[in-house]
Amino acid sequence: MKNPTAFFNAHHSPVGAFASFTLGFPGAKGGLGLELGGPANESVFVGVEKSGGGGYEALPFFASSADSAKRYDVSADAPLKQGLVESFAAESISREFGIGVDTWKAGDLTFSIYSAPKDVPDPRTASKKALRRALVPAVFAELTIDNRAGKSDRKAFFGYEGSNPFYNTRRLDDVSKGKFTGVGLGPVTAIVSDSKGVYSGSGFTLDKCLEPDFSENLTFGLGGVGALMAIVPAGKRRTFRFAICFYRDGNITSGMATKYFYTQLFDSIEAVAIYALSNWDEQKDLAVTSDLGGSGLSDDQSFQVAHAVRSYYGATEFLVTDDGCPFWCVNEGEYRMLNTFDLTVDHLFFELDKNPWVVRNQLNWFVRRFTYTDHVRLPNDPTEYPGGISFTHDMGIGNCVSRPGYSSYEQFGLDGCFSHMTHEQLVNWVCCATTYVLATGDKAWLRENATVFRKCLTSLVNRDHPDSSQRDGVMSADSSRCLGGAEITTYDSLDVSLGQARNNLYLAVKTWSAYLGLCEIFSILEKPKAADLAASQASLCSDTICSHMRADGFIPAVMGEGNESRIIPAIEGLVFPLIWDMADLLEDGGPFFDLRETLEHHLRTVLVTGACRFQDGGWKLSSTNDNSWLSKIYLCQFVAREGFGWDQDPAADAAHRAWLLDPENSYFAWSDQMVAGKARGSKYYPRGVTSWLWLDEKSPA
């Protein structure tokens, strides 16, 4: 698809390497990032000599830098020659952006980056060949220069100025044994090529690579700039291919020792380079054929799906423990938390479509290391009642794996941001596990975890009310881990409308789905008493939600506490019966038709300008807060169309795309938390893959 706004950062990432060749925002604002919570802020040089000579033009992804020679020769009076390279005029640059291919064109230059959204086979059963194909830590690029109208030879170049403080720029030709040429930063990042005529150089500045005083100086070791160059003869059109490679060896995490899974497949960045170049054509084909053409999505929707999927892959980190246990992690964007559970539940739909085993892997890790048992307390009552099993908010942060039973995020004695999310994470495990079982038919895993499911049901019921006669299906009690505080939801940075967990409408509907799922699970397990209890709780929950519908057409965000806020995510929990093929339960004549009708009426009432719609047409999650999360909007749009049969909302899709392309936001690639259209949190974020659900809609356009 063509994008009229060319200048926004996007990820181009291998799968599971927590690496990104981020590019698109003007200046030194992209580059080869490894394990970062944002762009590497490196200069990237992609350009060609002007027709007729007299300097060079490049895509505008670099910044002028001081000549670092002065660090060494402090007495030098005259600056070295600089200024050979200038940017193409912005108006001369076009960009075509898709899920697998990102292409810039300017003058006689075309530059394409190929990064396919690849499936990852189950490491328990996959061959080494299949794993290498999926997990090679490289992305692929192609530079074409059309000099057919030229009267003189022209020099093309692709390089970067690395920013890693621990490594210096080097030429990989010294160790490649003639198999490729390349430049890189120590053993961790590199750009390599096996195209005929490509040569490498290093220097204090790009100028010194393009026009060295002596060609022998291209081997200079102190320079911070590395570039690959080639001559395009007059009257010819030439294409050069590259692999952008990443590698991190050894122990990666603290708290629990792990290394990258790909280190079992490749022993160095040179090995990555050889494999990537040897399989370049296949990898390009994967990217080209993975585009969203024919999906039925609008241009605005296609852009958002492609952008979000790229950001998801940029956050993935596939590790393996010392005892050989795979550990799939998705980092939480700029925050770098590992497997934040309230993101895992939203990545679920994409992962089950692409890599179902990673869902099982994450669920197993939550059970194996990141679970705990608590008690509960009612408001203004110090008495502790039985609680039960739940799961942590995350598995760690910044490559530090949390101690067993605890997250990096949750604190004690709070009732706002950083408090515990005990009830929500319990619901998340149930919804993820149910979805996994129903999507894959993995009954062996279900039987292995039957006791966990039973504990989850008991825990959910206990959080309703300790007195069975007072249960209404909705969370009423807070975890003892709050130490007198109160639990929150994933919407931690919003006000009480979506922040408070107790009696929260959003969480109540999600809890209803969890009970519905547990009823199905226990039916499969032939446990009728447990299934009946789950069904009874689901009915109570539905009745409670419907009973709070007001005469003016909406359900308060916090039920029964005098709250006046109106929220869109009231409908979010309906996504689960829709993807579980249980939509008939919500249809006319079904047991939960009243719930469906009530929630649709609620959405119609609140989705208006002045309540839950911004002036530009974008969706506003809460009437009392401007902080609106795109990932959740995408999810609710799916529910509105697939669950209620609503038509597309082109004005909203256009507004949401415009938020991402706003110059204040577009440096951060895909971002989630938009405060009145401005990215204020959850930047460089993976959660937007909720938009993958759009591809499953019966009539997406």
XYZ file of C-alpha atoms in Angstrom:
701
model
C 0.000 0.000 0.000
C 1.205 3.514 -0.684
C 1.556 5.792 2.290
C 1.409 9.534 1.677
C 3.338 10.216 4.868
C 6.763 8.701 4.354
C 8.547 9.712 7.521
C 7.673 7.460 10.441
C 9.819 4.908 12.213
C 8.935 1.256 11.754
C 10.472 -1.967 12.975
C 12.203 -4.415 10.650
C 12.948 -7.323 12.938
C 13.963 -10.962 13.016
C 11.746 -13.221 15.095
C 12.767 -13.819 18.700
C 15.984 -11.767 18.639
C 14.727 -8.661 20.495
C 16.383 -6.690 17.719
C 15.201 -4.056 15.294
C 16.519 -2.264 12.268
C 14.299 0.738 12.934
C 14.043 3.253 10.118
C 11.851 6.019 8.775
C 12.047 9.077 11.046
C 14.329 11.877 9.782
C 17.716 12.332 11.394
C 19.809 9.893 13.422
C 16.651 8.401 14.888
C 16.769 4.774 13.796
C 19.454 2.173 13.335
C 20.400 -1.315 14.462
C 18.946 -1.670 17.950
C 19.525 -4.673 20.179
C 17.467 -5.184 23.377
C 16.368 -1.543 23.459
C 13.177 0.139 24.638
C 13.335 2.593 21.756
C 15.205 3.324 18.524
C 19.001 3.076 18.554
C 19.364 6.727 17.470
C 22.064 5.919 14.947
C 22.757 7.490 11.583
C 21.854 5.191 8.707
C 23.320 6.043 5.309
C 21.500 4.924 2.162
C 22.411 6.910 -0.915
C 24.061 7.430 -4.260
C 26.433 9.806 -5.981
C 24.705 12.639 -7.816
C 24.364 12.283 -11.548
C 27.380 14.025 -12.991
C 29.241 14.005 -9.668
C 29.612 16.886 -7.268
C 28.502 15.115 -4.095
C 26.037 12.529 -2.882
C 22.354 12.291 -1.971
C 20.932 10.019 0.722
C 17.671 9.181 2.399
C 17.326 11.581 5.347
C 18.073 9.089 8.117
C 21.345 10.551 9.335
C 22.691 13.566 11.183
C 25.863 15.574 10.818
C 28.387 14.537 13.436
C 31.557 16.058 14.735
C 34.740 14.654 13.282
C 35.892 12.243 15.967
C 39.466 12.507 14.713
C 39.756 15.470 17.047
C 39.518 13.068 19.986
C 42.923 11.778 18.932
C 44.624 14.746 17.223
C 43.714 17.535 19.643
C 46.159 19.983 18.056
C 44.670 19.797 14.566
C 43.751 23.267 13.304
C 41.701 22.549 10.180
C 38.638 20.320 10.091
C 38.675 17.345 7.809
C 36.693 17.596 4.594
C 32.989 17.088 5.252
C 29.629 17.866 3.706
C 29.772 15.567 0.695
C 26.374 14.021 1.506
C 23.051 15.816 1.573
C 19.522 14.534 1.978
C 17.141 14.022 -0.880
C 14.443 16.674 -0.861
C 11.550 15.424 1.257
C 9.026 15.970 -1.532
C 11.050 13.715 -3.853
C 10.783 10.706 -1.538
C 7.951 8.176 -1.682
C 7.346 5.124 0.464
C 5.377 1.913 0.089
C 4.781 0.251 3.439
C 3.463 -3.261 3.982
C 3.625 -6.022 6.533
C 6.660 -7.694 4.930
C 8.186 -5.071 2.623
C 9.077 -1.425 3.225
C 10.325 0.507 0.175
C 11.628 4.048 -0.313
C 12.160 5.678 -3.687
C 14.036 8.917 -4.389
C 15.474 9.949 -7.730
C 17.330 6.996 -9.220
C 17.435 5.133 -5.888
C 15.126 2.404 -4.610
C 15.721 0.860 -1.175
C 13.637 -2.057 0.117
C 13.742 -3.834 3.467
C 12.325 -7.362 3.735
C 11.225 -8.713 7.117
C 8.626 -11.454 6.936
C 6.166 -12.086 9.796
C 7.317 -15.694 10.020
C 5.747 -18.619 11.821
C 8.015 -20.251 14.399
C 7.751 -24.051 14.531
C 7.478 -25.834 17.869
C 11.080 -26.362 19.025
C 10.111 -29.687 20.604
C 9.416 -31.237 17.209
C 10.878 -28.964 14.513
C 14.002 -29.770 12.551
C 17.121 -27.646 12.859
C 16.618 -26.589 9.245
C 13.128 -25.266 9.952
C 14.274 -23.468 13.086
C 17.202 -21.801 11.285
C 14.856 -20.626 8.547
C 12.464 -19.063 11.067
C 14.915 -17.727 13.625
C 17.917 -16.435 11.688
C 18.604 -13.096 13.450
C 18.713 -11.000 10.305
C 16.553 -8.847 8.078
C 17.153 -8.328 4.407
C 17.569 -5.286 2.176
C 18.032 -4.411 -1.463
C 19.450 -1.227 -2.986
C 18.799 -0.501 -6.668
C 20.432 2.363 -8.566
C 19.155 3.185 -12.036
C 22.033 4.861 -13.879
C 20.813 4.024 -17.369
C 20.467 7.714 -18.214
C 23.765 8.588 -16.567
C 26.873 9.692 -18.446
C 29.316 8.751 -15.696
C 29.809 6.037 -13.117
C 28.119 6.598 -9.727
C 28.878 5.272 -6.269
C 26.096 3.718 -4.140
C 26.377 3.145 -0.408
C 24.653 1.618 2.630
C 26.110 1.955 6.106
C 25.658 3.180 9.651
C 27.334 4.890 12.563
C 26.986 2.530 15.501
C 26.082 3.700 18.990
C 27.030 0.717 21.175
C 29.569 2.046 23.727
C 31.190 -1.364 24.220
C 32.196 -2.076 20.624
C 33.891 -0.292 17.767
C 33.218 -0.372 14.062
C 35.013 -3.119 12.139
C 35.223 -4.642 8.675
C 33.958 -8.229 8.575
C 35.969 -8.863 5.405
C 38.900 -9.605 7.708
C 37.230 -12.808 8.949
C 34.756 -13.691 6.176
C 37.238 -15.782 4.162
C 36.004 -14.177 0.966
C 32.405 -15.329 1.417
C 31.008 -11.826 1.940
C 31.964 -8.262 2.670
C 30.610 -6.349 5.637
C 30.859 -3.745 8.342
C 29.672 -4.081 11.889
C 29.858 -3.118 15.502
C 31.936 -5.688 17.342
C 30.267 -9.118 17.362
C 26.686 -7.842 17.808
C 25.431 -5.980 14.710
C 26.496 -5.950 11.069
C 25.519 -5.135 7.495
C 26.858 -7.656 4.992
C 26.638 -8.325 1.255
C 27.770 -10.918 -1.252
C 26.822 -8.846 -4.299
C 29.525 -8.475 -6.933
C 31.508 -5.262 -6.679
C 30.523 -4.344 -3.129
C 33.411 -3.282 -0.901
C 33.641 -2.038 2.661
C 35.178 0.901 4.440
C 35.463 2.494 7.853
C 36.230 6.074 8.781
C 35.685 8.907 11.179
C 32.973 10.241 8.842
C 30.987 8.900 5.922
C 32.931 11.272 3.681
C 36.120 9.387 4.533
C 34.488 6.138 3.412
C 33.149 7.574 0.182
C 36.266 9.519 -0.796
C 39.284 8.345 1.195
C 42.601 10.080 0.645
C 44.018 6.624 -0.121
C 41.991 3.460 -0.672
C 44.202 1.719 1.892
C 42.625 3.942 4.576
C 39.294 2.153 4.180
C 40.676 -0.406 6.628
C 41.092 2.270 9.320
C 40.115 0.856 12.727
C 39.303 3.966 14.777
C 36.419 5.265 12.711
C 32.845 5.080 13.967
C 31.224 4.916 10.527
C 31.098 1.751 8.467
C 29.720 1.549 4.946
C 29.357 -0.845 2.047
C 29.867 0.729 -1.353
C 29.692 -0.190 -5.027
C 30.106 1.454 -8.413
C 27.178 1.590 -10.847
C 28.526 2.078 -14.388
C 27.071 4.696 -16.701
C 24.176 3.302 -18.700
C 23.534 0.475 -16.253
C 21.026 -0.423 -13.569
C 22.399 -2.369 -10.633
C 20.825 -4.052 -7.598
C 22.806 -4.960 -4.493
C 21.537 -7.200 -1.725
C 22.309 -6.992 1.978
C 21.607 -8.756 5.250
C 21.335 -6.734 8.461
C 22.505 -9.115 11.176
C 22.291 -9.282 14.969
C 23.921 -11.577 17.523
C 24.171 -11.788 21.311
C 26.083 -14.693 22.752
C 26.294 -16.025 26.290
C 24.010 -15.490 29.256
C 21.266 -12.942 28.560
C 19.231 -12.744 31.750
C 19.811 -12.420 35.463
C 17.585 -14.043 38.076
C 17.390 -17.111 35.835
C 20.135 -17.968 33.361
C 19.089 -18.046 29.706
C 20.613 -17.484 26.294
C 19.105 -16.734 22.900
C 17.665 -19.839 21.273
C 19.294 -18.876 17.979
C 22.758 -19.378 19.523
C 22.010 -23.108 19.322
C 21.646 -22.652 15.562
C 24.409 -20.122 14.779
C 27.698 -19.712 16.642
C 28.582 -16.140 15.597
C 27.377 -13.133 13.658
C 29.585 -14.332 10.785
C 27.631 -17.606 10.735
C 24.416 -15.606 10.683
C 25.734 -13.577 7.754
C 26.688 -16.651 5.727
C 23.315 -18.307 6.285
C 21.354 -15.103 5.615
C 23.108 -14.421 2.329
C 22.920 -18.073 1.231
C 19.153 -18.044 1.821
C 18.519 -14.451 0.798
C 16.129 -15.179 -2.074
C 13.960 -17.464 0.039
C 13.771 -14.910 2.846
C 12.816 -12.160 0.410
C 10.072 -14.343 -1.029
C 8.693 -14.950 2.462
C 8.450 -11.211 3.002
C 6.945 -10.396 -0.390
C 4.283 -13.104 -0.197
C 3.297 -12.196 3.378
C 1.757 -8.871 2.416
C -1.864 -8.132 3.357
C -3.102 -7.794 -0.193
C -6.528 -9.363 -0.635
C -7.346 -9.279 3.056
C -10.349 -7.012 2.521
C -9.026 -4.402 4.924
C -9.135 -0.715 4.103
C -5.867 1.168 3.540
C -6.095 2.696 7.006
C -6.648 -0.694 8.594
C -3.907 -2.407 6.572
C -1.432 0.242 7.615
C -2.247 -0.209 11.295
C -2.070 -4.014 11.133
C 1.280 -3.976 9.317
C 2.740 -1.373 11.674
C 1.564 -3.232 14.781
C 2.786 -6.657 13.655
C 6.231 -5.193 12.976
C 6.351 -3.729 16.473
C 5.315 -7.044 18.000
C 8.173 -8.897 16.324
C 10.616 -6.195 17.396
C 9.717 -6.995 21.020
C 10.040 -10.802 20.810
C 12.850 -12.571 22.651
C 13.128 -16.341 22.292
C 15.395 -17.715 25.017
C 16.385 -21.120 26.335
C 17.378 -22.066 29.879
C 20.531 -23.910 30.858
C 18.508 -27.115 31.126
C 17.169 -26.697 27.592
C 13.679 -25.369 28.369
C 12.388 -22.867 25.762
C 11.357 -19.491 27.222
C 9.330 -17.282 24.857
C 9.227 -13.644 25.928
C 7.579 -10.542 24.543
C 9.055 -7.345 25.938
C 6.678 -4.555 26.862
C 7.962 -1.912 24.479
C 9.666 1.026 26.116
C 9.139 -0.518 29.572
C 10.898 -3.797 28.663
C 8.868 -5.895 31.121
C 8.905 -9.590 30.226
C 5.616 -11.296 29.336
C 3.339 -8.761 30.975
C 0.274 -10.964 31.399
C -2.266 -8.312 30.480
C -0.410 -7.980 27.162
C -0.069 -11.742 26.723
C -3.856 -12.057 26.753
C -4.052 -9.540 23.912
C -1.193 -11.036 21.886
C -3.041 -14.344 22.188
C -5.083 -14.062 18.994
C -2.063 -13.339 16.799
C 0.133 -15.946 18.459
C -2.426 -18.725 18.148
C -2.647 -17.997 14.441
C 1.115 -17.875 13.904
C 2.795 -19.881 16.689
C 0.344 -21.730 18.989
C 3.122 -23.368 20.980
C 4.278 -19.999 22.375
C 0.919 -19.598 24.134
C 1.379 -22.985 25.786
C 4.943 -22.035 26.682
C 3.899 -18.796 28.372
C 1.046 -20.475 30.256
C 3.418 -23.177 31.470
C 5.910 -20.618 32.720
C 3.203 -18.737 34.621
C 2.261 -21.988 36.351
C 5.834 -23.132 36.849
C 7.339 -19.960 38.327
C 4.967 -16.984 38.360
C 1.998 -18.142 40.442
C 1.040 -17.534 44.072
C -1.773 -18.162 46.568
C -3.344 -15.401 48.637
C -6.306 -14.481 50.845
C -8.913 -11.789 50.140
C -10.459 -8.897 52.021
C -13.738 -7.056 51.576
C -13.731 -3.235 51.618
C -13.450 -1.783 55.130
C -13.133 -5.274 56.602
C -9.739 -6.404 57.976
C -10.854 -10.039 58.052
C -8.976 -12.301 55.668
C -11.004 -14.925 53.819
C -9.816 -17.772 51.583
C -8.527 -16.547 48.245
C -6.611 -18.882 46.016
C -4.296 -19.163 43.059
C -3.354 -16.278 40.812
C -0.497 -15.164 38.595
C 1.967 -12.302 38.543
C 1.656 -9.189 36.421
C 4.879 -10.012 34.532
C 7.971 -12.223 34.555
C 10.589 -9.523 35.060
C 12.056 -6.434 33.444
C 15.137 -5.456 31.479
C 16.360 -9.049 31.060
C 16.096 -9.595 34.814
C 13.727 -12.508 35.513
C 11.671 -11.957 38.668
C 11.933 -14.190 41.729
C 9.330 -16.972 41.840
C 5.835 -15.788 42.704
C 6.505 -12.093 42.167
C 6.534 -9.590 39.332
C 8.704 -6.555 38.724
C 5.669 -4.253 38.743
C 3.317 -4.956 41.632
C 3.781 -3.069 44.902
C 1.942 -3.281 48.200
C -0.454 -0.973 50.043
C -1.543 0.930 46.920
C -4.877 1.530 45.207
C -3.583 3.010 41.938
C -0.773 2.437 39.445
C 1.681 -0.312 40.516
C -0.833 -2.060 42.759
C -1.656 -5.740 42.272
C -3.747 -7.097 39.396
C -4.517 -10.415 41.078
C -8.086 -10.877 39.813
C -7.347 -9.733 36.279
C -4.286 -11.965 35.878
C -6.306 -14.926 37.152
C -8.952 -14.175 34.537
C -6.217 -13.764 31.925
C -4.763 -17.224 32.587
C -8.227 -18.803 32.349
C -9.077 -16.984 29.109
C -5.682 -17.702 27.510
C -5.705 -21.352 28.570
C -9.283 -21.914 27.408
C -8.551 -20.274 24.068
C -5.435 -22.409 23.626
C -7.311 -25.645 24.343
C -10.261 -24.828 22.095
C -8.059 -23.567 19.259
C -5.575 -26.453 19.270
C -7.534 -29.371 20.708
C -4.561 -30.119 22.953
C -6.373 -32.379 25.422
C -3.124 -33.818 26.761
C -2.109 -30.364 27.987
C -5.607 -29.834 29.362
C -5.422 -33.034 31.384
C -1.986 -32.075 32.690
C -3.406 -28.786 33.926
C -6.827 -29.969 35.115
C -5.884 -29.223 38.733
C -4.793 -25.704 37.803
C -8.151 -25.060 36.137
C -9.933 -26.340 39.255
C -7.891 -24.052 41.481
C -8.676 -21.127 39.176
C -12.420 -21.723 39.502
C -12.197 -21.867 43.289
C -10.095 -18.717 43.358
C -12.486 -16.801 41.087
C -15.488 -17.748 43.197
C -13.706 -16.758 46.410
C -13.021 -13.306 44.982
C -16.719 -12.823 44.367
C -17.758 -13.030 48.028
C -16.870 -15.320 50.969
C -20.605 -15.737 51.671
C -22.122 -17.838 48.896
C -25.536 -16.225 49.425
C -24.095 -12.798 48.533
C -22.312 -13.788 45.340
C -23.223 -11.939 42.166
C -20.475 -13.176 39.801
C -18.468 -9.950 40.035
C -15.220 -9.304 41.902
C -15.948 -7.815 45.331
C -12.821 -8.675 47.343
C -9.224 -7.466 46.997
C -6.134 -9.601 47.375
C -4.371 -9.705 50.733
C -1.251 -8.838 48.751
C -2.611 -5.292 48.519
C -1.982 -4.932 52.295
C -5.076 -2.793 52.742
C -4.903 -1.193 49.303
C -7.012 -2.122 46.299
C -6.472 -4.058 43.098
C -6.268 -2.386 39.717
C -6.764 -3.481 36.101
C -4.477 -3.359 33.091
C -5.736 0.197 32.554
C -3.434 1.292 35.365
C -2.774 4.819 34.132
C -6.425 5.764 33.677
C -8.763 7.068 36.347
C -11.049 4.919 38.477
C -13.365 4.317 35.491
C -10.971 1.693 34.185
C -8.334 1.565 36.891
C -10.222 0.116 39.878
C -10.749 -3.643 39.624
C -13.503 -4.154 42.216
C -17.001 -3.886 40.658
C -15.431 -2.732 37.391
C -17.664 -3.182 34.358
C -14.797 -3.992 31.989
C -13.414 -6.652 34.319
C -16.880 -8.014 35.096
C -17.563 -8.845 31.444
C -14.127 -10.395 31.130
C -14.831 -12.435 34.280
C -18.106 -13.601 32.747
C -16.094 -14.901 29.785
C -13.714 -16.687 32.145
C -16.630 -18.502 33.819
C -18.034 -19.358 30.411
C -14.670 -20.793 29.411
C -14.334 -22.783 32.621
C -17.779 -24.280 32.070
C -16.608 -25.529 28.673
C -13.291 -26.790 30.044
C -14.926 -28.805 32.812
C -17.455 -30.194 30.383
C -14.571 -31.502 28.275
C -12.956 -32.910 31.424
C -16.302 -34.511 32.381
C -16.451 -32.671 35.700
C -20.171 -31.766 35.837
C -20.170 -30.205 39.326
C -17.367 -27.797 38.431
C -19.026 -27.057 35.085
C -22.340 -26.308 36.824
C -20.640 -23.983 39.316
C -18.923 -22.081 36.512
C -22.195 -21.843 34.574
C -24.040 -20.583 37.666
C -21.395 -17.908 38.256
C -21.553 -16.841 34.604
C -25.336 -16.395 34.887
C -24.997 -14.414 38.113
C -22.370 -12.199 36.529
C -24.502 -11.553 33.444
C -27.559 -10.733 35.534
C -25.553 -8.327 37.699
C -24.157 -6.468 34.699
C -27.588 -6.110 33.092
C -29.142 -4.940 36.364
C -26.893 -1.876 36.402
C -28.108 -0.547 33.040
C -29.406 2.966 33.659
C -32.473 4.563 32.169
C -30.244 6.914 30.180
C -28.720 3.957 28.331
C -25.366 3.098 29.858
C -23.810 1.023 32.623
C -21.500 2.941 34.988
C -17.841 2.012 34.667
C -17.740 1.050 38.348
C -21.046 -0.559 39.254
C -22.886 0.311 42.432
C -20.459 2.938 43.678
C -21.966 6.136 42.284
C -19.566 6.313 39.340
C -20.687 8.311 36.272
C -17.949 7.319 33.813
C -18.848 5.642 30.539
C -16.434 3.199 28.923
C -16.042 1.429 25.598
C -14.186 -1.625 27.027
C -17.433 -2.794 28.605
C -17.657 -4.913 25.444
C -14.036 -6.115 25.418
C -14.672 -9.427 27.185
C -17.122 -10.512 24.478
C -14.150 -11.268 22.235
C -13.734 -14.667 23.884
C -17.096 -16.295 23.154
C -16.792 -14.888 19.626
C -13.484 -16.657 18.984
C -14.581 -19.761 20.923
C -17.430 -20.298 18.414
C -19.962 -19.612 21.171
C -21.623 -16.633 19.508
C -24.894 -18.588 19.547
C -25.043 -18.069 23.320
C -25.388 -14.339 22.633
C -27.962 -14.616 19.862
C -31.729 -14.278 20.149
C -32.951 -17.266 22.121
C -29.534 -17.885 23.685
C -28.961 -17.731 27.456
C -26.977 -14.495 27.254
C -28.927 -12.582 24.627
C -29.916 -9.999 27.259
C -26.254 -9.390 28.041
C -25.446 -8.878 24.381
C -28.388 -6.513 23.882
C -27.496 -4.569 27.025
C -23.867 -4.131 26.055
C -24.694 -3.138 22.485
C -27.159 -0.548 23.755
C -24.495 0.702 26.152
C -21.947 1.059 23.335
C -24.409 2.930 21.133
C -25.088 5.349 23.955
C -21.479 6.068 24.876
C -19.843 6.094 21.432
C -20.668 9.726 20.717
C -18.628 12.911 20.605
C -18.422 14.368 24.079
C -18.477 10.961 25.729
C -16.404 8.217 24.109
C -15.488 9.742 20.771
C -12.911 12.447 20.078
C -13.621 15.361 17.774
C -11.511 13.751 15.023
C -13.692 10.624 15.096
C -11.256 8.490 17.093
C -12.542 6.251 19.861
C -12.134 7.414 23.457
C -12.044 4.532 25.909
C -13.425 6.477 28.864
C -15.648 9.524 28.977
C -13.631 10.863 31.901
C -10.089 10.334 30.584
C -8.342 11.286 27.336
C -5.903 8.354 27.595
C -7.056 5.987 24.854
C -5.189 2.784 23.995
C -5.131 1.770 20.350
C -4.702 -1.944 21.081
C -7.926 -1.979 23.080
C -9.740 0.138 20.516
C -8.791 -2.400 17.836
C -10.151 -5.211 19.981
C -13.411 -3.416 20.702
C -13.836 -2.529 17.021
C -13.654 -6.237 16.255
C -16.318 -6.999 18.871
C -18.604 -4.247 17.563
C -18.426 -5.554 14.007
C -18.273 -9.295 14.614
C -20.456 -9.424 17.709
C -23.021 -6.715 16.962
C -22.869 -6.669 13.170
C -21.853 -3.028 13.025
C -20.465 -1.462 9.882
C -16.949 -0.140 9.460
C -16.085 3.194 11.066
C -13.810 4.795 8.420
C -13.570 8.100 10.286
C -12.221 6.320 13.348
C -9.734 4.251 11.332
C -8.457 7.391 9.612
C -8.108 9.167 12.957
C -6.223 6.284 14.556
C -3.820 6.082 11.634
C -3.296 9.842 11.861
C -2.405 9.477 15.551
C 0.406 7.070 14.656
C 1.698 9.311 11.867
C 1.637 12.519 13.898
C 5.232 13.878 13.857
C 5.149 13.971 17.666
C 4.410 10.229 17.742
C 5.984 8.650 14.682
C 9.516 8.434 16.079
C 8.296 5.679 18.428
C 7.018 3.359 15.649
C 3.703 1.855 16.874
C 2.590 3.251 20.253
C -0.413 2.384 22.406
C -1.319 5.015 24.971
C -2.571 8.061 23.081
C -3.662 11.005 25.212
C -5.967 12.962 22.904
C -3.995 11.605 19.953
C -0.496 12.122 21.375
C 1.747 9.220 22.423
C 2.338 9.671 26.141
C 3.092 6.099 27.209
C 3.452 2.513 26.001
C 5.659 3.624 23.119
C 7.528 1.284 20.777
C 4.906 -1.240 21.826
C 3.858 -4.766 20.755
C 0.198 -4.838 21.868
C -1.353 -3.548 18.639
C -1.496 -7.085 17.220
C -5.045 -7.179 18.572
C -5.736 -5.763 15.092
C -4.923 -9.240 13.704
C -8.467 -10.141 14.711
C -9.721 -7.974 11.871
C -8.489 -10.552 9.377
C -10.921 -13.086 10.867
C -14.003 -10.926 10.450
C -16.624 -12.359 8.150
C -16.894 -9.073 6.256
C -13.889 -6.926 7.250
C -14.671 -4.243 4.695
